[in-house]
Coordinates of C-alpha atoms and ligand atoms in Angstrom, one line a residue:
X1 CA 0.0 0.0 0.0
X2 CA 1.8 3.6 -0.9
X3 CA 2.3 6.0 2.0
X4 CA 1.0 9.9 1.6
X5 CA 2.0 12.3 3.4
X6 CA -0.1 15.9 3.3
X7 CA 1.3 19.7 3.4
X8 CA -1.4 22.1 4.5
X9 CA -4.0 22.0 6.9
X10 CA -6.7 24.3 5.6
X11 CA -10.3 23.8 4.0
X12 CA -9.0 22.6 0.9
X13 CA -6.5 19.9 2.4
X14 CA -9.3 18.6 5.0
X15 CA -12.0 18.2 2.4
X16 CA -10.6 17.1 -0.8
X17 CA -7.9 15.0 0.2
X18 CA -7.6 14.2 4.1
X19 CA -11.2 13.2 5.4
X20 CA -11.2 10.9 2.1
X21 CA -7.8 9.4 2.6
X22 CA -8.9 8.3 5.9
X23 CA -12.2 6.9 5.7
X24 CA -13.6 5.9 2.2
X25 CA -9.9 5.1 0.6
X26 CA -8.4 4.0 4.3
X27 CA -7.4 0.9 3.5
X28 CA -6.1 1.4 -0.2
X29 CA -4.1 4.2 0.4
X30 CA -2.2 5.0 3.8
X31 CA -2.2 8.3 4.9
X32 CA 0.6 8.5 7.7
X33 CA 1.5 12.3 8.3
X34 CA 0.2 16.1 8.3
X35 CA 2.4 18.9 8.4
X36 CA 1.7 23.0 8.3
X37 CA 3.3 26.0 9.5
X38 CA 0.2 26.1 11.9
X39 CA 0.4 23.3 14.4
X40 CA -3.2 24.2 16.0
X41 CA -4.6 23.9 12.3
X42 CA -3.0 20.5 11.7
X43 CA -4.1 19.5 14.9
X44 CA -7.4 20.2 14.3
X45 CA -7.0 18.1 11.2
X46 CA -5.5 15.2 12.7
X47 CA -8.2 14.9 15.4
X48 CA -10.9 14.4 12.6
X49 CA -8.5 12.0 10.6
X50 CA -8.7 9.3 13.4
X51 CA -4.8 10.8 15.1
X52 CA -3.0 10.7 12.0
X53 CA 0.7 11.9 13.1
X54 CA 1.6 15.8 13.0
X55 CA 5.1 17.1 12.2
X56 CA 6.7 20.0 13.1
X57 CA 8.4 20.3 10.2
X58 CA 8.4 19.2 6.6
X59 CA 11.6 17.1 6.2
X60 CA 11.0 15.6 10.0
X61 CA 7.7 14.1 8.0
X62 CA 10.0 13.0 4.9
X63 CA 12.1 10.8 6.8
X64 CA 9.8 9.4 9.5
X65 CA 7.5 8.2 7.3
X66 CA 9.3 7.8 4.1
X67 CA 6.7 8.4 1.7
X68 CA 5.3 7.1 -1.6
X69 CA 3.5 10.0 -2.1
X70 CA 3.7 14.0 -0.9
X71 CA 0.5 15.8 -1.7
X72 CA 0.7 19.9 -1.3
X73 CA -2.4 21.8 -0.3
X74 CA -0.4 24.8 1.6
X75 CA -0.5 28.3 0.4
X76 CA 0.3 28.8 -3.2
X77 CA 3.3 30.8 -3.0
X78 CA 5.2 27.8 -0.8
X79 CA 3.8 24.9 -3.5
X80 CA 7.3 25.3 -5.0
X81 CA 9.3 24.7 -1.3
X82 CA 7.6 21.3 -0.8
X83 CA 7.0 19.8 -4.3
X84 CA 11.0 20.6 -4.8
X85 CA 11.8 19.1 -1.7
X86 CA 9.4 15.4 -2.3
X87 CA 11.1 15.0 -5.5
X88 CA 14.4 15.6 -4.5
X89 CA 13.6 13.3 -1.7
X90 CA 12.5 10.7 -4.0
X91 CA 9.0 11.1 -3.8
X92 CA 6.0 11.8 -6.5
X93 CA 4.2 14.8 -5.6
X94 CA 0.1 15.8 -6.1
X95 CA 0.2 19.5 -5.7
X96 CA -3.1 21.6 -5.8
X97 CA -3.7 24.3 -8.3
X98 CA -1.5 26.6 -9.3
X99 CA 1.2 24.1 -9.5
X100 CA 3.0 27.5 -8.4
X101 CA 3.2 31.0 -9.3
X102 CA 5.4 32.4 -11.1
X103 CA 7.7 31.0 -13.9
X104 CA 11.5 30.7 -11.4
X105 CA 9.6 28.6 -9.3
X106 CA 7.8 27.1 -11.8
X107 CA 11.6 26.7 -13.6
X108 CA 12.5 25.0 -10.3
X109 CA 10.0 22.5 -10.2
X110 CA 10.2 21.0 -13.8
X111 CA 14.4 20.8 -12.8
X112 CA 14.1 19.0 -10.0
X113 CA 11.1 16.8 -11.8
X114 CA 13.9 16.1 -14.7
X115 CA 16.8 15.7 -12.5
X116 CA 14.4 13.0 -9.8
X117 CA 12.9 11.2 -12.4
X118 CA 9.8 11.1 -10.1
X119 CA 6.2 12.8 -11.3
X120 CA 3.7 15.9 -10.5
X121 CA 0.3 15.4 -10.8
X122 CA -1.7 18.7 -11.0
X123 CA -5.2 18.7 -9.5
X124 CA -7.1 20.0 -12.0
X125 CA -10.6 18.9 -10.6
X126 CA -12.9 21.1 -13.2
X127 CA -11.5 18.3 -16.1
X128 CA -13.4 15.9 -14.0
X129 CA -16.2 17.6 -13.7
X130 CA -19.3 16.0 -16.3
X131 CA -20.1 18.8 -18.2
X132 CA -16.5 19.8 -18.6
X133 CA -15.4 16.3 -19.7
X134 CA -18.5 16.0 -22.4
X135 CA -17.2 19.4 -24.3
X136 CA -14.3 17.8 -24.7
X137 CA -15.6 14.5 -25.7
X138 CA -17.5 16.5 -28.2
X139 CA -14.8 18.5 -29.4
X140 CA -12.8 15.1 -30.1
X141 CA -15.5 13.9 -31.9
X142 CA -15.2 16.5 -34.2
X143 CA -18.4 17.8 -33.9
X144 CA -17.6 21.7 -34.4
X145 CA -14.3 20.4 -36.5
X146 CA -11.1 22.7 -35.7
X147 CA -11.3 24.9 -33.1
X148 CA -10.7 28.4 -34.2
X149 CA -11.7 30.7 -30.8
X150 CA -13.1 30.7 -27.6
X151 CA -14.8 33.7 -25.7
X152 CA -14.9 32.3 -22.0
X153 CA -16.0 35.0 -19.3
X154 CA -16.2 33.9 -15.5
X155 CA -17.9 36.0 -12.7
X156 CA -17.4 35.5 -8.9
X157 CA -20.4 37.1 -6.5
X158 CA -19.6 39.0 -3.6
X159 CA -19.6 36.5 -1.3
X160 CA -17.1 34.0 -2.9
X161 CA -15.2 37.0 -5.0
X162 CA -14.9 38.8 -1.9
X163 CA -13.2 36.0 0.0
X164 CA -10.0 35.8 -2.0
X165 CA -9.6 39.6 -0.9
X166 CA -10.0 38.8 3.1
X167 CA -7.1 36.7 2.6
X168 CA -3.4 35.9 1.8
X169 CA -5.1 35.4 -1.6
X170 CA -4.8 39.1 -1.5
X171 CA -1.2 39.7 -2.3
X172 CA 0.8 39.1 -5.2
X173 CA 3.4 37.7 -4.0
X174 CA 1.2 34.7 -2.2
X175 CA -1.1 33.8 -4.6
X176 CA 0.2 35.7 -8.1
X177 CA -3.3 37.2 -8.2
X178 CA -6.7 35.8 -9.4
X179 CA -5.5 35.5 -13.1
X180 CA -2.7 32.6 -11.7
X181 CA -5.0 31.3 -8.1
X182 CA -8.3 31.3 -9.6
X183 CA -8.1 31.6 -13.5
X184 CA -5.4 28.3 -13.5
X185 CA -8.5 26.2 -13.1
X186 CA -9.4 27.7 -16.3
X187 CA -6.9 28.5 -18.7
X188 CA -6.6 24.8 -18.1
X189 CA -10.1 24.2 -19.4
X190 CA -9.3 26.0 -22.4
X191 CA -5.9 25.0 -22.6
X192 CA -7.7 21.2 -23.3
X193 CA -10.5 22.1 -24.9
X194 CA -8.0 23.9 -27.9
X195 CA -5.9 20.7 -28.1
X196 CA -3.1 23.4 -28.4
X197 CA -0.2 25.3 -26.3
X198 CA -0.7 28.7 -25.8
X199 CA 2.1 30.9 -27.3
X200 CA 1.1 34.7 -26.8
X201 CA -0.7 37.0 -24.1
X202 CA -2.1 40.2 -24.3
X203 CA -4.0 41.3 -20.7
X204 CA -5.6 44.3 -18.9
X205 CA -6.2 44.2 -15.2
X206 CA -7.8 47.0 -12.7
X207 CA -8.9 47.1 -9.1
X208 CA -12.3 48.7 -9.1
X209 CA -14.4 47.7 -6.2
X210 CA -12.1 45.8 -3.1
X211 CA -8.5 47.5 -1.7
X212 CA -6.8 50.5 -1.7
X213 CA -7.6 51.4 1.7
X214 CA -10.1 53.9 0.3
X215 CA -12.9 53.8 2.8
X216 CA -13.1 54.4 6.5
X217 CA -12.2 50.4 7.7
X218 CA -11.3 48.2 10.6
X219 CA -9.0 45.8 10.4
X220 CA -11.1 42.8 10.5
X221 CA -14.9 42.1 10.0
X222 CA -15.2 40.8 14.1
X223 CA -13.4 44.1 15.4
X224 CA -14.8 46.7 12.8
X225 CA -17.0 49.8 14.1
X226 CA -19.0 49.4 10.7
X227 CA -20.1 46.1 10.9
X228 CA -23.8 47.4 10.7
X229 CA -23.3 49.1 7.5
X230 CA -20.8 47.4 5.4
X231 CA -22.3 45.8 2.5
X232 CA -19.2 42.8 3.1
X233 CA -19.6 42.5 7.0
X234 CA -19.0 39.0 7.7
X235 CA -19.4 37.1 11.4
X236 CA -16.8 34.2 11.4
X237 CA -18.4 33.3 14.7
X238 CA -21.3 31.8 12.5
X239 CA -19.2 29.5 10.6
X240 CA -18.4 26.8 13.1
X241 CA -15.9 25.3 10.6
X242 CA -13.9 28.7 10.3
X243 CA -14.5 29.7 13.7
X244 CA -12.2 26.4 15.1
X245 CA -9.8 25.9 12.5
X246 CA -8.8 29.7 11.3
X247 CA -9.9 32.0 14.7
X248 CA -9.2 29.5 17.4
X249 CA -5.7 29.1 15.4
X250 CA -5.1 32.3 14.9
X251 CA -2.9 33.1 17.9
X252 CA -0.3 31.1 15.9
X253 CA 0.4 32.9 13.2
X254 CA -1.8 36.0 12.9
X255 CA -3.8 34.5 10.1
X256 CA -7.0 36.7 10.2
X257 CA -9.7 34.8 7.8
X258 CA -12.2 38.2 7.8
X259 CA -9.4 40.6 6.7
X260 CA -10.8 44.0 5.7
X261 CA -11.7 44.3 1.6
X262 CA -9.7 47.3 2.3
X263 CA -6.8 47.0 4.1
X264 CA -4.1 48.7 1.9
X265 CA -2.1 45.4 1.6
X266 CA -4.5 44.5 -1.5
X267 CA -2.6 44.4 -4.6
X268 CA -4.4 41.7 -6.9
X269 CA -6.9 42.8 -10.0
X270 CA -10.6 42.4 -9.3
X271 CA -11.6 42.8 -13.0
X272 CA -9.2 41.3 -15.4
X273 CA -9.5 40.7 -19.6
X274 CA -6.6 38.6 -21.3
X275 CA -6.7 37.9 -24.9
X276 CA -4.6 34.3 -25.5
X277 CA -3.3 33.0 -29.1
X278 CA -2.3 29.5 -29.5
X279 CA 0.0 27.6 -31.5
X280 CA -2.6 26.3 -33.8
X281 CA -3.3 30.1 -34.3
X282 CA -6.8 29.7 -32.3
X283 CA -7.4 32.5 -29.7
X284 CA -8.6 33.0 -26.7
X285 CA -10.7 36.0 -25.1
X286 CA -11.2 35.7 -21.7
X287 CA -12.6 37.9 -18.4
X288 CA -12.6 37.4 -14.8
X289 CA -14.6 39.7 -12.2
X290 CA -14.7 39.0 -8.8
X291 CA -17.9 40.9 -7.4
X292 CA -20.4 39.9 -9.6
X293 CA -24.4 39.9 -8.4
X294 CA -24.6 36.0 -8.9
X295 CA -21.4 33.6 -10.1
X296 CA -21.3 31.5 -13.1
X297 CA -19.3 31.6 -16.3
X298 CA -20.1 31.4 -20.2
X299 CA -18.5 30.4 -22.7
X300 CA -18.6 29.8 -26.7
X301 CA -16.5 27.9 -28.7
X302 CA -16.3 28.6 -32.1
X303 CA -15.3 25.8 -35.2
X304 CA -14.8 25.2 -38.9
X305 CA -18.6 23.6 -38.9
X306 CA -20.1 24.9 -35.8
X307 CA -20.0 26.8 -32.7
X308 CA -20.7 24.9 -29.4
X309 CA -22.4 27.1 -26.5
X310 CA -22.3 26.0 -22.8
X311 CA -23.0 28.3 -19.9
X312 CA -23.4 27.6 -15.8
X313 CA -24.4 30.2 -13.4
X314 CA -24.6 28.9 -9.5
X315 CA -25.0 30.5 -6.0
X316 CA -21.5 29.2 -4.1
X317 CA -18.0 28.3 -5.0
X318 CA -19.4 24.0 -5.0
X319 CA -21.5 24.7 -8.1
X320 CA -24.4 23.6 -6.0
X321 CA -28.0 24.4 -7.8
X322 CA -25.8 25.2 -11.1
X323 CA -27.8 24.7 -13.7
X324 CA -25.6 23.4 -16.2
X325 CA -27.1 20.1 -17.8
X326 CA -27.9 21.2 -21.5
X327 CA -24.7 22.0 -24.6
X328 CA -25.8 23.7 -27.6
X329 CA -24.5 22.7 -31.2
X330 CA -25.1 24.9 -34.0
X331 CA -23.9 23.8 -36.9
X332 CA -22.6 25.3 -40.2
X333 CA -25.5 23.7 -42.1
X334 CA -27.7 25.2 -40.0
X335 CA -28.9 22.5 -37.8
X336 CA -28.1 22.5 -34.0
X337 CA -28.7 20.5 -31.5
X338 CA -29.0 20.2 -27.7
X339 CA -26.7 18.1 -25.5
X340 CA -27.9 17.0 -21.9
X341 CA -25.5 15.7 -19.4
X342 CA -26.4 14.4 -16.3
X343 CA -24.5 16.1 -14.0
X344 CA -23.6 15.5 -9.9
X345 CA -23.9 18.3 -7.4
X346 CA -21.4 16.9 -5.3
X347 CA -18.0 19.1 -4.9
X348 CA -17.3 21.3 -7.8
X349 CA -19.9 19.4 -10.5
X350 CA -18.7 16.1 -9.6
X351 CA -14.8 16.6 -10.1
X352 CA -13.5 16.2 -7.1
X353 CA -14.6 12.8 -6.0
X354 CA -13.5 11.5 -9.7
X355 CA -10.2 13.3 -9.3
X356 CA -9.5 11.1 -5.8
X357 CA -10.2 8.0 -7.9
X358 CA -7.7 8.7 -10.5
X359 CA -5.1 9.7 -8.4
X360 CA -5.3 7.3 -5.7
X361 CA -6.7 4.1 -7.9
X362 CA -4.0 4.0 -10.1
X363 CA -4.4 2.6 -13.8
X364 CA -7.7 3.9 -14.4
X365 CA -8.2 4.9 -18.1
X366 CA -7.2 8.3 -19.1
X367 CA -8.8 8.6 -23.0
X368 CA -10.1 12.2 -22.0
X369 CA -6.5 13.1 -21.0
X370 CA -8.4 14.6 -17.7
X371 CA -5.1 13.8 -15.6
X372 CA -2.5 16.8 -15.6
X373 CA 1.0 16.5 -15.5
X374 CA 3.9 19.7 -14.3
X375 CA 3.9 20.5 -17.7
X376 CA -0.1 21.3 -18.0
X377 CA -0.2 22.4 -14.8
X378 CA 2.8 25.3 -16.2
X379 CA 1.3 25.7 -19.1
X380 CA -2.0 27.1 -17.4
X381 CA -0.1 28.8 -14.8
X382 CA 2.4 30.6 -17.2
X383 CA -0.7 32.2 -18.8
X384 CA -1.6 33.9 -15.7
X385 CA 1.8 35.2 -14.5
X386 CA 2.9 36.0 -18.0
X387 CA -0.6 38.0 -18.1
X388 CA 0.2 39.8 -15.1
X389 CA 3.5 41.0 -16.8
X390 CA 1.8 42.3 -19.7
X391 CA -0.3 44.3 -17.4
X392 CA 2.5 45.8 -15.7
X393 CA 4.2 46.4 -19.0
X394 CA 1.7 47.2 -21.1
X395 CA 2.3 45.2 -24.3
X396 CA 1.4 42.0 -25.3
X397 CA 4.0 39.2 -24.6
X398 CA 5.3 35.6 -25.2
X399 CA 4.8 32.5 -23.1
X400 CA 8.7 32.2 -21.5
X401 CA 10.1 28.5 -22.3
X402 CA 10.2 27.2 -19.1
X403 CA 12.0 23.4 -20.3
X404 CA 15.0 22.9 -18.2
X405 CA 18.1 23.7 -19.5
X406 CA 16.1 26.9 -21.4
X407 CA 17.6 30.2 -20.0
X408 CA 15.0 33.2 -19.1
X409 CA 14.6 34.8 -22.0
X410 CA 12.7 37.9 -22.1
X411 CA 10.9 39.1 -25.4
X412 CA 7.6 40.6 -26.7
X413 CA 5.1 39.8 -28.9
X414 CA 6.8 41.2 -31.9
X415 CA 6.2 38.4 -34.5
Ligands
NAD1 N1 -8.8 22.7 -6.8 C1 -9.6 23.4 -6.2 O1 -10.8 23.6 -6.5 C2 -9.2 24.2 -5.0 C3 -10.1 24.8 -4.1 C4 -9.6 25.5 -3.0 C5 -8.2 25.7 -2.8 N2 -7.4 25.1 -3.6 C6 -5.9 25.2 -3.4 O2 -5.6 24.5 -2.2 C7 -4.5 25.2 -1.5 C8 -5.0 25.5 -0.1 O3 -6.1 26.4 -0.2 P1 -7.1 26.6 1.0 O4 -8.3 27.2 0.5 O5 -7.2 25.3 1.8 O6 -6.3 27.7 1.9 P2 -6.2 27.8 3.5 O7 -5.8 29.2 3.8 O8 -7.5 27.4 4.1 O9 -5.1 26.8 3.9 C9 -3.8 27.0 3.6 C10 -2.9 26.3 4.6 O10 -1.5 26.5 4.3 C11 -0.9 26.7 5.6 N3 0.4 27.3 5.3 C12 0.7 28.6 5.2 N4 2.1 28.7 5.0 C13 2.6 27.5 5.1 C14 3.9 27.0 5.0 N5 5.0 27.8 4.8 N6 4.1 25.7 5.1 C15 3.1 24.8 5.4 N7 1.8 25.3 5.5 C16 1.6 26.6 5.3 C17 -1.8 27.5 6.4 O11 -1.5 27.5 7.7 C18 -3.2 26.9 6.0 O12 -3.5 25.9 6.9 C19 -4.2 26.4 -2.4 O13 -3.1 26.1 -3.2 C20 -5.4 26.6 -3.2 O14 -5.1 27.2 -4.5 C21 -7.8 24.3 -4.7

């Protein structure tokens, strides 16, 4: 039976991979350690995970327990630290989304994949996810023929959107901003659905509703003296979940989960356009806002005989009461056609359980090609940091080649 070993303690680590690994695939899998830079957190963790051992530090884990098998669901920014580290130790790694966040690190990682000879697996849940995985099927199929362009646009509410900005989501330098934490999950989507690499990146980004320190603000939502008339007051005190394992834990290490939408430390895009060509000269257009009345996306994707249009709009981050089911064909000829796919409302439309099986069954059947390796997960993560230096510089730029043994090379879009 391979040994795992998890980084991270938060709400992503608990309910994806840990309360999984140690009841419904206890027994196929062994899940022997838990380590994170917050020792209440992983506590916490361990004591609904039937005692499974905590570390106090990462390579303490490594060599008690020897592992098959390190998965990372820590903080995006320290991905890079730990994934480096399990292959270097001779271990395959499962990192969350991003892979990481910027292209050094993301240089680092594919070295020390190369120089191990051991493998990242990329969790890109959303490929698993039915109505996801039956665009593709279709696009294989052929039924729009060659994919020329997609428009994809993505809103988050104020409730979900807002949440990235209470948190160390909120800084560049810890997450690389919403266009590499959030929009990884889908340039990967497209990234698939083209069949193609993406070569070139043109992007705009602008802060227009959270940040910036430009209202009269507290500190945090349970201290704040305008908790009766901010539109974003939240009580973490009703959330028994974040109450134990973020404010009980807090004393640690200062992590505040009901951060102010102002605080002045804000410095990630709340509305963001990027325009993405491929190597089969398909392009992208895509938009991210993150305060959005209601959350959903749309997207259409146009072909040499057709254009396929799908569309899911949804109250909370799960995709709970989406009502994505139906995928509309319209052909050249002028026929069309409706798709319906039957569709799970369990965690994020179904992906996530069917992510755990490939990942800790082994040899399940792949002919989708739902299961992402480093370089997929770079190649979706290189659109979004290569996006925020086009913003910064203005001009429209090329994907870096991140292959090891390719130097950084700095160039723009000229062609
Ligand atoms: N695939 C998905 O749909 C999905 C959904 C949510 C989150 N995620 C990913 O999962 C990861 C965790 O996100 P989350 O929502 O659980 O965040 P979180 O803030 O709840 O948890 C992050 C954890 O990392 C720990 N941490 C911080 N610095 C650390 C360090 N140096 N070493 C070890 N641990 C450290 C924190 O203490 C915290 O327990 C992120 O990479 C995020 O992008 C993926």
């Amino acid at each position: 039976m391979k040994k795992y070993v998890l980084v991270g303690a938060g709400s992503r680590a608990l309910y994806m991979f840990a309360k999984p690994m140690a009841t419904d695939w206890k027994g196929i899998i062994s899940f022997e350690g838990v380590y994170d830079s917050n020792p209440l957190r992983a506590g916490y963790l361990s004591e609904e995970c039937g005692g499974i051992p905590v570390y106090d530090h990462f390579h303490e884990m490594l060599s008690a327990v020897q592992p098959d098998v390190v998965i990372v669901a820590s903080t995006d920014y320290t991905h890079h630290t730990y994934i480096v580290e399990a292959l270097r130790a001779g271990c395959d790694v499962i990192s969350e989304k991003p892979m990481t966040i910027d292209e050094e690190k993301c240089r680092d990682i594919l070295r020390a994949e190369q120089e191990s000879g051991k493998k990242v697996t990329v969790t890109f849940n959303l490929r698993f996810a039915p109505y996801f995985a039956r665009v593709k099927e279709l696009l294989m199929e052929g039924v729009i023929g060659e994919v020329y362009q997609i428009d994809l646009e993505w809103f988050l509410d104020r409730r979900h959107g807002a949440d990235y900005f209470r948190r160390w989501h909120a800084e560049m330098k810890n997450s690389g901003g919403l266009l590499v934490h959030k929009s990884t999950h889908h340039f990967d989507i497209i990234n698939w659905w083209m069949n193609s690499k993406p070569v070139e990146v043109h992007a705009f980004g602008t802060r227009r509703v959270y940040g910036d320190d430009r209202q009269d603000h507290g500190i945090r939502c349970l201290t704040c003296h305008r908790q009766d008339d901010c539109e974003f007051y939240m009580d973490i005190e009703q959330d028994p979940f974040i109450q134990k394992y973020y404010q009980q834990a807090e004393g640690e290490d200062g992590y505040f989960r009901d951060r102010c939408l102002f605080d002045r430390r804000i410095d990630i895009y709340d509305t963001m356009s990027v325009n993405v060509r491929y190597e089969s000269e398909a392009t992208l257009t895509y938009s991210l806002v993150a305060y959005s009345p209601y959350e959903g996306w749309r997207a259409a994707i146009n072909g040499s005989k057709g254009r396929i249009e799908v569309s899911n709009t949804y109250s909370n981050a799960d995709m709970k009461q989406g009502e994505a089911s139906q995928i509309r064909i319209y052909r050249t000829d002028g026929t069309s056609e409706i798709v319906e796919v039957n569709t799970s409302a369990e965690g994020h439309g179904g992906g996530d359980a069917k992510l755990r099986q490939a990942l800790f069954e082994g040899g399940v059947a792949d002919p989708l090609g739902q299961q992402a390796d480093s370089h997929v997960g770079a190649e979706s993560l290189l659109i979004g940091a290569t996006a925020n230096r086009s913003i910064a510089e203005g001009r429209a730029l090329r994907l870096p080649d991140v292959s090891p043994g390719v130097g950084v090379q700095r160039e723009s879009a000229s062609r």
